[in-house]
Coordinates of C-alpha atoms in Angstrom, one line a residue:
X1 CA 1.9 -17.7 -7.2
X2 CA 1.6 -14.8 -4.7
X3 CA 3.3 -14.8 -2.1
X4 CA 4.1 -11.8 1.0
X5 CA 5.1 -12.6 4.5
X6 CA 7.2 -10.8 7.4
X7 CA 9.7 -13.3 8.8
X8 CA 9.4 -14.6 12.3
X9 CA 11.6 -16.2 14.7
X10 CA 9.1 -19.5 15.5
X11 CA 9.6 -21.0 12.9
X12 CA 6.7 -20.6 10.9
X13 CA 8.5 -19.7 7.4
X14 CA 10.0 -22.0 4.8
X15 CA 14.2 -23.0 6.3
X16 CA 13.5 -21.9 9.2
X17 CA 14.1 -24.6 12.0
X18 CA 12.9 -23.9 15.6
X19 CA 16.3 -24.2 17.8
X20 CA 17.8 -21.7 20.6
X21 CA 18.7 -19.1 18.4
X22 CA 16.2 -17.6 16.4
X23 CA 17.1 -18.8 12.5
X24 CA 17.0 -16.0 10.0
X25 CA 18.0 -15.6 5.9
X26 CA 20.6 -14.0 4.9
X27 CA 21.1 -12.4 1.5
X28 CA 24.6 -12.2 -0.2
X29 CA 24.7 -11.3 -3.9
X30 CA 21.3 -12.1 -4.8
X31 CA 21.4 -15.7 -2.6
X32 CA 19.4 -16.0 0.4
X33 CA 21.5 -18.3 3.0
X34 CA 20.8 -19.2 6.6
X35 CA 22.8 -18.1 9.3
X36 CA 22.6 -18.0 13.2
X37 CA 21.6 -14.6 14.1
X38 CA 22.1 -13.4 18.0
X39 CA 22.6 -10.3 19.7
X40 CA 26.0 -10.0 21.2
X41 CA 26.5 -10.1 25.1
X42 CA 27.3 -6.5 25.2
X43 CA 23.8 -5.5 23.2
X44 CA 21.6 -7.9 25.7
X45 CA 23.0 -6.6 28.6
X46 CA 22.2 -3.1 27.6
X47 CA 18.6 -4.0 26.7
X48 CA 18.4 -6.1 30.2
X49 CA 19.6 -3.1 32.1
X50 CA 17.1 -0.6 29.9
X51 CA 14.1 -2.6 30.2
X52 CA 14.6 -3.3 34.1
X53 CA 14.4 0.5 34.4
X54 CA 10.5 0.4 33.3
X55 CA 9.4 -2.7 35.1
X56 CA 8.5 -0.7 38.1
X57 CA 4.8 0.7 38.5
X58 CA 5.9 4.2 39.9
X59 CA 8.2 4.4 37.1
X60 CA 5.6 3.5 34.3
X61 CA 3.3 5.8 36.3
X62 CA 5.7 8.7 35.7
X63 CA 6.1 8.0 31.5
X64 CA 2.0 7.8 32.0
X65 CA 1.6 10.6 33.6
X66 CA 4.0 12.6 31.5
X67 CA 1.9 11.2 28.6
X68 CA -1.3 12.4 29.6
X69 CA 0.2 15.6 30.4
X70 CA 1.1 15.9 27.2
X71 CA -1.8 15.0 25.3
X72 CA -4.1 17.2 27.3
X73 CA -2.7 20.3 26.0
X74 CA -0.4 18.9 22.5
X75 CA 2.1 21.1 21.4
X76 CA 5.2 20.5 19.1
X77 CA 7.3 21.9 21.8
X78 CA 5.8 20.8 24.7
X79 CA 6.8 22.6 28.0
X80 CA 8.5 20.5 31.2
X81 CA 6.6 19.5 33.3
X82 CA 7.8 20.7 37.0
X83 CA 9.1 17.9 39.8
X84 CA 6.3 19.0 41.7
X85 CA 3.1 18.6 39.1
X86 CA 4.0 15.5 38.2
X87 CA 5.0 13.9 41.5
X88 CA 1.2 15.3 42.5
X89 CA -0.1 13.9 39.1
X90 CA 1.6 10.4 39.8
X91 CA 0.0 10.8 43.9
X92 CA 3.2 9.7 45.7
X93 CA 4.1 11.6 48.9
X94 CA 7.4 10.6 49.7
X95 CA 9.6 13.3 47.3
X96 CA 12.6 10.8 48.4
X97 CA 11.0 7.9 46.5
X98 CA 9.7 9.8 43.7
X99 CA 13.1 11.8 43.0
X100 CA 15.3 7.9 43.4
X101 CA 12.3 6.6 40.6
X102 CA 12.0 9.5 38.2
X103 CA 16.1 10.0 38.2
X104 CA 15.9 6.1 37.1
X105 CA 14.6 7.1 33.7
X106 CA 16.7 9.4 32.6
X107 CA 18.1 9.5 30.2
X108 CA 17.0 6.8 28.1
X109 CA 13.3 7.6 28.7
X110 CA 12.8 10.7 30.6
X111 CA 14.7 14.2 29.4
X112 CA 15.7 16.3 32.8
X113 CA 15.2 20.2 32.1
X114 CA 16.4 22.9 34.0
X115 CA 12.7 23.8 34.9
X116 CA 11.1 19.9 34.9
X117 CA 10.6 16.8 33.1
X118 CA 9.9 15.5 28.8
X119 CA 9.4 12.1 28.0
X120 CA 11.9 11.3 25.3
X121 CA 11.3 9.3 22.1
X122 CA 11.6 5.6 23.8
X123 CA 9.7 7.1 26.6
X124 CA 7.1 7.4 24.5
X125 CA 7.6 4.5 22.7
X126 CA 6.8 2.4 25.9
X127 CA 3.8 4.1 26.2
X128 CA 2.9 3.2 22.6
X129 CA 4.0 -0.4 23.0
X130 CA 1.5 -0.3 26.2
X131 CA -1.6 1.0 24.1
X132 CA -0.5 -1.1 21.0
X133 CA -0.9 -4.8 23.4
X134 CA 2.1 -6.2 21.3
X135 CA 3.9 -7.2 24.8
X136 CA 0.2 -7.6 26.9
X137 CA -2.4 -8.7 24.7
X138 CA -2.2 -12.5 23.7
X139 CA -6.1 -13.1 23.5
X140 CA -6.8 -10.7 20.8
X141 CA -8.2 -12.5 17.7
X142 CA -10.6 -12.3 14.7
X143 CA -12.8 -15.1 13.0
X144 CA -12.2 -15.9 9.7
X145 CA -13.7 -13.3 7.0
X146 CA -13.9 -13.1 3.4
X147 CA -11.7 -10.8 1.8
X148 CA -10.9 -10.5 -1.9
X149 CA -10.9 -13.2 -4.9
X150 CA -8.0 -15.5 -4.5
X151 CA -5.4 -14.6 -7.5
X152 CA -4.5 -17.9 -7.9
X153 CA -7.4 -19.8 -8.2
X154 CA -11.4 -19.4 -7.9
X155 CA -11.7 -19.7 -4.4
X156 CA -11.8 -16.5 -2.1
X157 CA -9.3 -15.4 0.3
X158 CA -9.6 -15.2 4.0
X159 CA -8.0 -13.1 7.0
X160 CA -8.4 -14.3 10.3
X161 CA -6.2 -13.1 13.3
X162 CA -4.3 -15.1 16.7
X163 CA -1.4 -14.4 18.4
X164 CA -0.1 -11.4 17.0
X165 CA -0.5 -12.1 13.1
X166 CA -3.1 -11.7 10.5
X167 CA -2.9 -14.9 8.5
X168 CA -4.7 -14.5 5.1
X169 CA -5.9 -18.3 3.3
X170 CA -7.9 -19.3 0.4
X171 CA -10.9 -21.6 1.2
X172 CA -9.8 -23.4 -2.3
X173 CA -6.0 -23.8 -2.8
X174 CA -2.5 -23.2 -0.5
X175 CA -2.2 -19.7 -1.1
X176 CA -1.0 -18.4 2.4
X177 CA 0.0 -14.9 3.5
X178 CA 1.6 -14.6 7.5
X179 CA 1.4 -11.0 8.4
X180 CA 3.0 -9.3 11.9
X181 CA -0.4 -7.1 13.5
X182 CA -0.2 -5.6 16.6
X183 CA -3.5 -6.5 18.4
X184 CA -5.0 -2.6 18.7
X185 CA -6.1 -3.2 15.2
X186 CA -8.1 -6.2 16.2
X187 CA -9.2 -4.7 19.3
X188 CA -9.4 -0.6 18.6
X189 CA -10.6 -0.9 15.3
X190 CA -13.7 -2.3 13.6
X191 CA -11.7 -5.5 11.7
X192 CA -14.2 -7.6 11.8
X193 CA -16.8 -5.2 9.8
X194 CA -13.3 -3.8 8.1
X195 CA -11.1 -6.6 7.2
X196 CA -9.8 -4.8 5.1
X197 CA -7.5 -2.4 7.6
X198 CA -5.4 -5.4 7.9
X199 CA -4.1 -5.0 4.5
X200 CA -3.8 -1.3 4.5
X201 CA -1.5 -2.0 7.6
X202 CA 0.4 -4.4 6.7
X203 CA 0.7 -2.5 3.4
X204 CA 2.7 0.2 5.1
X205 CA 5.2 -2.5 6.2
X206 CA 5.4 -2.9 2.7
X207 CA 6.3 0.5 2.1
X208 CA 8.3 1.1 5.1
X209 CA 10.5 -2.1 3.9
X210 CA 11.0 -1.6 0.3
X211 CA 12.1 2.3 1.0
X212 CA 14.8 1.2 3.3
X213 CA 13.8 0.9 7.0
X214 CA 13.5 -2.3 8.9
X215 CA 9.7 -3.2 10.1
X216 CA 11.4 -3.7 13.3
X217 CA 14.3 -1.9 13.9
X218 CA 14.5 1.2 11.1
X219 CA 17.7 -0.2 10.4
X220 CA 18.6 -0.1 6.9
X221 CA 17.6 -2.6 4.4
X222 CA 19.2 -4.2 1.7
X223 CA 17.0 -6.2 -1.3
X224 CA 17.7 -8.5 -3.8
X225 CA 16.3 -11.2 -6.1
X226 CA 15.6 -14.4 -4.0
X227 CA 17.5 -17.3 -4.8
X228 CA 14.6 -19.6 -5.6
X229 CA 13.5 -17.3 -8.3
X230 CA 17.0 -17.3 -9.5
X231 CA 16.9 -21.7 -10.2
X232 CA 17.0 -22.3 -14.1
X233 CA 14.1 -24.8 -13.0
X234 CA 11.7 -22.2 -11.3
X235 CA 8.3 -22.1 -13.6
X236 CA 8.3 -18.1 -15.5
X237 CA 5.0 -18.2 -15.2
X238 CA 5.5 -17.7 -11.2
X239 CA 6.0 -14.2 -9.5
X240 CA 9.7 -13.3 -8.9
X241 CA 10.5 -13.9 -4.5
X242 CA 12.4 -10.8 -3.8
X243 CA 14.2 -10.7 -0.4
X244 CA 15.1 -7.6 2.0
X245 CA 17.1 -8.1 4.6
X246 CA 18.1 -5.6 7.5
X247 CA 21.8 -5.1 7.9
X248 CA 21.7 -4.2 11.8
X249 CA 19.1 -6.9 13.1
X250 CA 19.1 -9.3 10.2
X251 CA 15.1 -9.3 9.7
X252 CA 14.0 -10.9 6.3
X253 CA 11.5 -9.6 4.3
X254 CA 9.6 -11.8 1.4
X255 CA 7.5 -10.4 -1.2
X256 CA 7.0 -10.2 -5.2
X257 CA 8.8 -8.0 -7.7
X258 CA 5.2 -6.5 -8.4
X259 CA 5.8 -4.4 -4.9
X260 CA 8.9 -3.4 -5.5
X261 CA 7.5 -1.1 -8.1
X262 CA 4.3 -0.2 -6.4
X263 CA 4.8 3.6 -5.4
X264 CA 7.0 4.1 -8.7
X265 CA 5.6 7.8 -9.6
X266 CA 4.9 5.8 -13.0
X267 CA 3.0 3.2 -11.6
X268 CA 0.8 5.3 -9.4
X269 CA 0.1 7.5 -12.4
X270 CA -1.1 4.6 -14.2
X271 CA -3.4 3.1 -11.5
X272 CA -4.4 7.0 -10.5
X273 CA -5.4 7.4 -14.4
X274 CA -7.3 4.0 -14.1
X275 CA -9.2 5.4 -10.9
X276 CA -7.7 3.4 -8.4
X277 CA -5.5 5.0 -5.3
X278 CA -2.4 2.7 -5.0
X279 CA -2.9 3.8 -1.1
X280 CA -6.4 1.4 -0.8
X281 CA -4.7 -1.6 -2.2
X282 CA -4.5 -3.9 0.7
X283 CA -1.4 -6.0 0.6
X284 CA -3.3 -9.3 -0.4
X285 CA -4.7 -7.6 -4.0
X286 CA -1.2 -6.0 -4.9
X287 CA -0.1 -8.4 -8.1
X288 CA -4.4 -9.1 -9.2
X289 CA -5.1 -5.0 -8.9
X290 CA -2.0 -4.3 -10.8
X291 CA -2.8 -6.8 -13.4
X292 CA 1.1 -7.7 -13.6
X293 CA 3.5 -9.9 -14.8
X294 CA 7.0 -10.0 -13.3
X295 CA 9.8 -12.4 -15.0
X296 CA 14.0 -12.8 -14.2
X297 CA 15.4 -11.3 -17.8
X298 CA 18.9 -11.6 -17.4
X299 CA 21.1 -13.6 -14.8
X300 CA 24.1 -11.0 -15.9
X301 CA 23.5 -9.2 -15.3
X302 CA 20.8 -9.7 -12.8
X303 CA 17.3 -7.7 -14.4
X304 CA 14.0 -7.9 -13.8
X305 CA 11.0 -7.0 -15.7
X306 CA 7.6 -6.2 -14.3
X307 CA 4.9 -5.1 -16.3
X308 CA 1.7 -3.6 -15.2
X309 CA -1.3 -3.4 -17.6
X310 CA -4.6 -1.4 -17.4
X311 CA -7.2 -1.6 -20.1
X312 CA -5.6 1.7 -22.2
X313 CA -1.6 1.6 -21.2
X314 CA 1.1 -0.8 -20.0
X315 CA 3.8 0.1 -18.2
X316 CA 7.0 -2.0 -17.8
X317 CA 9.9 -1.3 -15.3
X318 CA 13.2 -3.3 -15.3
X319 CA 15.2 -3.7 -12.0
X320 CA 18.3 -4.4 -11.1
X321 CA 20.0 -6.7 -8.8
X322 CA 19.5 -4.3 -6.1
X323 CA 16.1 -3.9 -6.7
X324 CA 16.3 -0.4 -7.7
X325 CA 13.9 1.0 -11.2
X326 CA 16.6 1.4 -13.9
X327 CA 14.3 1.8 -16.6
X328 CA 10.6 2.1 -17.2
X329 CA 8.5 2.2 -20.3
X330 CA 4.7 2.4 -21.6
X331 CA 2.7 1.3 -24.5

């Protein structure tokens, strides 16, 4: 059975129990354990004090207007912009005021220049976050629409979206997929003549994940062979659960062995050879486009074996407990 999801904090995922804290797997040498996960008093204070400096309309006027002044004339240096221009651009008078809000955001999201003003990276993150309606937009959402053939099953998948995720169900069995989607792609984009853009999204969380960076921090991220795929009684004819975990924020990350192996330079010269571009493979069709089979080889140690198939070749790739190719092979 297929299964993908990006962990949440609500309790929507298998062991995890809504309480105070928000409950989150850990992975330690190839198990997946539960364990309390909180920010330290230190780290919340900081992000209390940083996000106070931004929830003041002058202030987000100033990251604005140092946005649009930016993208009216792009540049990959852009020049900064003088005390003056931009306290006309943001239309406060009082240079008193202005000066007390502007020195406010820097330096976390304003850079101060000998000759004026930049927005800095989180600066322009805030702006993004604005555009994006991740922190704004709770009324985004998308009827159910037909997507792609269920791969476990006869029925046909569907992707609908609420509340911030694009939840993917067949009409025939319990195949479920919970994906994070910030609501611009509902509301920007054309999803509900494009479904489709909801896989190719969540596709690069895939991708971001399984090369290391954390979907929500870009922390770094550890993998490894999920525990339940690990039990002497687990069917082999499932897919192998493979678990990444972030070792700064402790996000989990569920998917198959299949993606794992996706963007192997092997594997995308087999599907490229086949005529299909790994890059349109929406995160639903991964394992049925691939035509895979994935299986736990050894315990110890810890291998597994995925093989992908096309009508002329087939490709298999062994992985080891860190989830890193070892080995590949074609017939």
């Amino acid at each position: 059975m297929e299964r993908w999801s990006v962990a949440r904090s609500d309790g929507a995922y298998p062991r995890c129990e809504r309480r105070g804290i928000a409950p989150v797997q850990r992975i330690i040498k190839g198990r997946v354990t539960e364990r309390e996960y909180m920010i330290d008093d230190d780290s919340a204070d900081g992000l209390e004090a940083t996000f106070s400096l931004v929830a003041n309309d002058i202030r987000l006027d100033i990251l604005r207007a140092l946005w649009d002044i930016y993208t009216d004339d792009p540049t990959p240096e852009p020049d900064p912009v003088p005390f003056s221009t931009l306290k006309d651009r943001v239309g406060i008078r009082d240079s008193g005021r202005f000066h007390y809000h502007l020195d406010e955001l820097v330096p976390q999201f304003v850079t101060h220049h000998e000759d004026g003003y930049t927005l800095t990276y989180a600066g322009a993150q805030i702006i993004g976050a604005g555009f994006s309606g991740e922190y704004t937009n709770t009324d985004a959402t998308l009827d159910a629409q037909p997507i792609d053939a269920c791969s476990n099953c006869d029925g046909t998948l569907e992707v609908r979206y609420e509340r911030g995720h694009a939840i993917v169900d067949c009409d025939s069995c319990d195949a479920t997929r919970i994906m994070s989607v910030p609501p611009i792609l509902v509301e920007a984009h054309d999803a509900e003549a494009n479904p489709g853009l909801l896989g190719t999204f969540t596709m690069s969380q895939l991708q971001q994940t399984i090369r290391g960076f954390c979907y929500l921090c870009s922390g770094p991220v550890e993998g490894t062979v999920a525990d339940t795929s690990l039990d002497s009684e687990t069917d082999t004819g499932e897919d192998v659960t493979v678990a990444y975990e972030c070792t700064e924020c402790g996000a989990p990350f569920y998917t198959t062995a299949t993606t794992a192996v996706l963007d192997h330079p092997a594997v995308v010269s087999l599907l490229h050879d086949a005529g299909i571009d790994y890059r349109e493979i929406p995160s639903w069709g991964i394992s049925r486009t691939l035509n895979s089979e994935e299986r736990v080889r050894d315990v110890d140690p810890l291998r597994v074996e995925v093989t992908v198939a096309d009508d002329d070749e087939e490709l298999t790739l062994v992985l080891d407990e860190n989830l890193d190719i070892i080995k590949y092979s074609s017939e």
